[in-house]
Coordinates of C-alpha atoms in Angstrom, one line a residue:
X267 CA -40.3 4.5 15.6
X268 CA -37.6 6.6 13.1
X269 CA -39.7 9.2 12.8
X270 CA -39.7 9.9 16.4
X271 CA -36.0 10.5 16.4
X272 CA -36.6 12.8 14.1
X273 CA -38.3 14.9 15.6
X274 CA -36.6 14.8 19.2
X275 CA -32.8 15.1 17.4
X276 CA -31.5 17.8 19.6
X277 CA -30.2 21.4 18.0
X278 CA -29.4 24.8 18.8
X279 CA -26.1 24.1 20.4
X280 CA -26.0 28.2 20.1
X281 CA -27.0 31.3 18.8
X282 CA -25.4 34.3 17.1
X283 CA -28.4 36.2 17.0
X284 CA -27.4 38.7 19.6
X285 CA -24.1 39.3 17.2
X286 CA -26.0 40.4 14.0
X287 CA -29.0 41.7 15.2
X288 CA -28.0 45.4 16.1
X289 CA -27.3 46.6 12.4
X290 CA -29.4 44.0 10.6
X291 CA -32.6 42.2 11.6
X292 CA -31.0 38.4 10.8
X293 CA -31.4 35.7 12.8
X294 CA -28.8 33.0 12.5
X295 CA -28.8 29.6 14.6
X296 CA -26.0 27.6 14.6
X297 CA -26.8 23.7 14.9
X298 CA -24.8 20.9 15.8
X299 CA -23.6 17.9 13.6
X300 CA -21.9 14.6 14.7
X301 CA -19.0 15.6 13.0
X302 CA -17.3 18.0 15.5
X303 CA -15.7 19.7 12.5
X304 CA -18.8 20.7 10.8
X305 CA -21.7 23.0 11.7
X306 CA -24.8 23.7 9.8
X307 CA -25.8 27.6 10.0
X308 CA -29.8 28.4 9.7
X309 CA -30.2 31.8 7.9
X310 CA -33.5 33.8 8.2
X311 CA -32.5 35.3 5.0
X312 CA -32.8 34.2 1.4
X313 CA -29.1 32.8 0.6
X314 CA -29.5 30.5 -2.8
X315 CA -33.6 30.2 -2.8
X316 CA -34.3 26.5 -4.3
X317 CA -30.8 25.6 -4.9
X318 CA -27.8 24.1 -3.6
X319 CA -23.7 24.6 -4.2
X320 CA -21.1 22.3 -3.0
X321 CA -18.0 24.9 -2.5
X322 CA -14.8 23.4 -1.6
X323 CA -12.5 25.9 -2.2
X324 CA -11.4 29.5 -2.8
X325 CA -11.1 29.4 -6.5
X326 CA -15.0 27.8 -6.3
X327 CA -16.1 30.7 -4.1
X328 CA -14.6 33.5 -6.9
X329 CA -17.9 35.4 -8.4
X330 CA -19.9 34.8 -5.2
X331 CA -19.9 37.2 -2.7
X332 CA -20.8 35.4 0.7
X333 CA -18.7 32.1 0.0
X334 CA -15.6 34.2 -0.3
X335 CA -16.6 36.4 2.9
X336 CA -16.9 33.0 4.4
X337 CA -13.9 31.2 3.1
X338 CA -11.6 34.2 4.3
X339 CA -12.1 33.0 7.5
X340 CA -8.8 31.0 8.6
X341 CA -10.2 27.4 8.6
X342 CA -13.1 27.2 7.0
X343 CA -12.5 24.5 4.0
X344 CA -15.9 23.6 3.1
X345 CA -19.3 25.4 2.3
X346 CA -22.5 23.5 1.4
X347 CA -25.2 26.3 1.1
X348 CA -28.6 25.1 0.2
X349 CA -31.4 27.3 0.3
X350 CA -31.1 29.1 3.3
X351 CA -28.4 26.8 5.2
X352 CA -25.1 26.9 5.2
X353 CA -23.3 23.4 6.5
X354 CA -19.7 24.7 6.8
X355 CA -16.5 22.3 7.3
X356 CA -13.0 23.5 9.2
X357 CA -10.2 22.6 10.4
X358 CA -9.2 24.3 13.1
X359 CA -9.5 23.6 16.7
X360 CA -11.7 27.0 17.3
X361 CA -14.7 26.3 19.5
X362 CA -17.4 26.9 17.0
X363 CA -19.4 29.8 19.4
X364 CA -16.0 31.8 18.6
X365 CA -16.0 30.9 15.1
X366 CA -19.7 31.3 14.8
X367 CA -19.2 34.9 15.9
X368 CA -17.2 35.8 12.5
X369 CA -19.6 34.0 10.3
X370 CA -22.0 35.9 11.4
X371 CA -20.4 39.0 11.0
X372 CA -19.4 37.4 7.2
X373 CA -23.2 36.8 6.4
X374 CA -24.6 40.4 7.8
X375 CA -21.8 42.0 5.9
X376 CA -22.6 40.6 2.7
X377 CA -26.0 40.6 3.0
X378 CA -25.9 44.7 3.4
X379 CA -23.4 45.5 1.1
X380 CA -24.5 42.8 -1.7
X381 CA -27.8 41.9 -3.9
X382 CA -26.4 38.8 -5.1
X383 CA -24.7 36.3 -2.6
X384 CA -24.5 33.9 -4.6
X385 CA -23.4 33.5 -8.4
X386 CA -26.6 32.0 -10.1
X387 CA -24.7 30.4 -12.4
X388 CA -23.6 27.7 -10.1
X389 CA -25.5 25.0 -8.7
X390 CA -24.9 21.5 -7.3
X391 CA -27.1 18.8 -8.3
X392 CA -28.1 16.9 -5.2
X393 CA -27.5 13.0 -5.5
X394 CA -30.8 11.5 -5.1
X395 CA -31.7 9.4 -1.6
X396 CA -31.6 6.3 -3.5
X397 CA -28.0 7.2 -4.3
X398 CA -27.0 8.2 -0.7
X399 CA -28.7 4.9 0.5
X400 CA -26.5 2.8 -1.7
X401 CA -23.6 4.4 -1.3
X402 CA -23.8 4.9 3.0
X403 CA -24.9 1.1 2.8
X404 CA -21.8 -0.2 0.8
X405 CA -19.4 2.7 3.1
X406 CA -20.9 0.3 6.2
X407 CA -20.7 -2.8 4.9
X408 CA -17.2 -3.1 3.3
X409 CA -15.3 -0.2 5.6
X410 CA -17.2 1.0 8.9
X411 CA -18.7 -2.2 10.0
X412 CA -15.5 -4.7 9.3
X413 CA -13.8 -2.1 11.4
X414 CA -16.2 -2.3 14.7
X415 CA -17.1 -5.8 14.8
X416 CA -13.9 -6.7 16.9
X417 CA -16.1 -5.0 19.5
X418 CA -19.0 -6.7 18.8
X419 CA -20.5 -3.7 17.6
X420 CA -22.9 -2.5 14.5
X421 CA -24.3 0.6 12.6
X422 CA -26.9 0.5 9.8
X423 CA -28.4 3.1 8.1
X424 CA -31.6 4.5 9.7
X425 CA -33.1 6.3 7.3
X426 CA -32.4 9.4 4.1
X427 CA -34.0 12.4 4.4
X428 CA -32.9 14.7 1.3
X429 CA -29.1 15.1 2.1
X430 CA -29.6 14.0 6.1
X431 CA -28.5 10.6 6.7
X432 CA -29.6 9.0 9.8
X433 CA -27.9 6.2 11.4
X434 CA -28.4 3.9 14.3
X435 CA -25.8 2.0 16.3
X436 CA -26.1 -1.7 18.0
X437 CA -24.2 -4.6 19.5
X438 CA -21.4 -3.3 21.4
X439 CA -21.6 0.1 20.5
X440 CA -25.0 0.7 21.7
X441 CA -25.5 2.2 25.0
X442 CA -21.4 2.8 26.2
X443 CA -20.7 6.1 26.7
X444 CA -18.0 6.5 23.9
X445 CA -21.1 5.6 21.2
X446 CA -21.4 9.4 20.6
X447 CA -17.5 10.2 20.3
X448 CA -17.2 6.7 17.7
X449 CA -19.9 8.5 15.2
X450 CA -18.5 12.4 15.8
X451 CA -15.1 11.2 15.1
X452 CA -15.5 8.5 12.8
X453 CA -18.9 7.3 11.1
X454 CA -19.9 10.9 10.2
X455 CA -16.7 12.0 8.7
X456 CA -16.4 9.1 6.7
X457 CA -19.7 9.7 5.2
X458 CA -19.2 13.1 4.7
X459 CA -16.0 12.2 2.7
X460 CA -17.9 9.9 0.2
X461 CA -20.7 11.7 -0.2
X462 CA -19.5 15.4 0.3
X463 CA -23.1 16.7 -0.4
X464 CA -24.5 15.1 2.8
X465 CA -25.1 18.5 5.1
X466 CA -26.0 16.2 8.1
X467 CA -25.4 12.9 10.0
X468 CA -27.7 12.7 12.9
X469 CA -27.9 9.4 15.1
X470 CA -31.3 7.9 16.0
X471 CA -29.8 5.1 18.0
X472 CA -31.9 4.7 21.9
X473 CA -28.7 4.2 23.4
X474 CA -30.7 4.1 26.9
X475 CA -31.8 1.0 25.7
X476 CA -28.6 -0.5 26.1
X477 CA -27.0 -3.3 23.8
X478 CA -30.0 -5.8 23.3
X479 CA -32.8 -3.5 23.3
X480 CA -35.2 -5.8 22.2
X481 CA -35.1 -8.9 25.1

């Protein structure tokens, strides 16, 4: 049943390919997150090849080429880059098509004028699922789920997938049309600020199933 969220989770909110391809053959896809503030970029370009870096700042971006293209951008406060993704935070009300448009331009940039993007002397180590698991569990227990049950509402963790949580919603929350908004503006963020290495929280609740899907 999971698994089939999985593969239907909906992406490519937009595209930036038609801003870098005219001077470099890179395609870069933008994909949505429930967190409205964060957006996970798709490279068709070696960026870090089999490792990950959590940058949260300027001063962590100094000696790497692309995170401090990226972080000169007004708003951008957060840069997860693992492999070939980038999952990048801001916090700025800029519609991220707009945004998306300068990132792009960041990446091409670097890419042509740099060999190295990224110092190989840093490197995040990934907390493990088991970790995540315990750690979105207790977030749900003892903060998100006290929280919603005045509206007779749930949400339990679905599943871990490598740094992608998955959640599903019930009770109350499950099939009203502000489900969505409650995870963008408030599940997703919360796990994102325990566990900053989490690059996506993706929501694999049938909300057409309405709230007692099972009778």
């Amino acid at each position: 049943m999971f698994r089939m969220f999985h593969r239907q989770k909906r992406r490519f909110v937009f595209n930036i390919k038609d801003v870098i391809m005219s001077e470099q053959q890179v395609n870069i896809t933008g994909e949505p997150t429930l967190d409205p503030q964060v957006c996970k970029f798709i490279v068709e370009h070696p960026i870090f090849p089999e490792k990950t870096y959590n940058c949260r700042s300027k001063d962590m971006a100094k000696g790497s080429p692309l995170l401090e293209a990226l972080f000169a951008i007004d708003g951008v406060t957060q840069v997860l880059v693992s492999d070939n993704s980038l999952t990048i935070a801001k916090n700025n009300s800029e519609p991220w098509p707009l945004m998306g448009k300068q990132i792009g331009t960041a990446i091409r940039n670097t890419i042509k004028s740099e060999s190295v993007l990224i110092d190989p002397d840093v490197e995040t180590k990934l907390p493990s699922e088991d970790d995540i698991r315990s750690k979105v569990q207790e977030l749900f227990e003892h903060e998100i789920n006290p929280q919603i049950a005045s509206h007779g509402g749930f949400v339990e963790l679905a599943d871990v997938e490598g740094s992608t949580v998955y959640v599903r919603l019930g009770g109350g929350c499950q099939g009203c049309s502000s489900a969505n908004v409650t995870l963008k503006q408030g599940i997703a963020k919360a796990i994102r600020q325990m566990i900053p290495e989490v690059t996506e929280v993706l929501d694999a609740t049938d909300h057409a199933a309405g709230a007692n899907p099972y009778m």
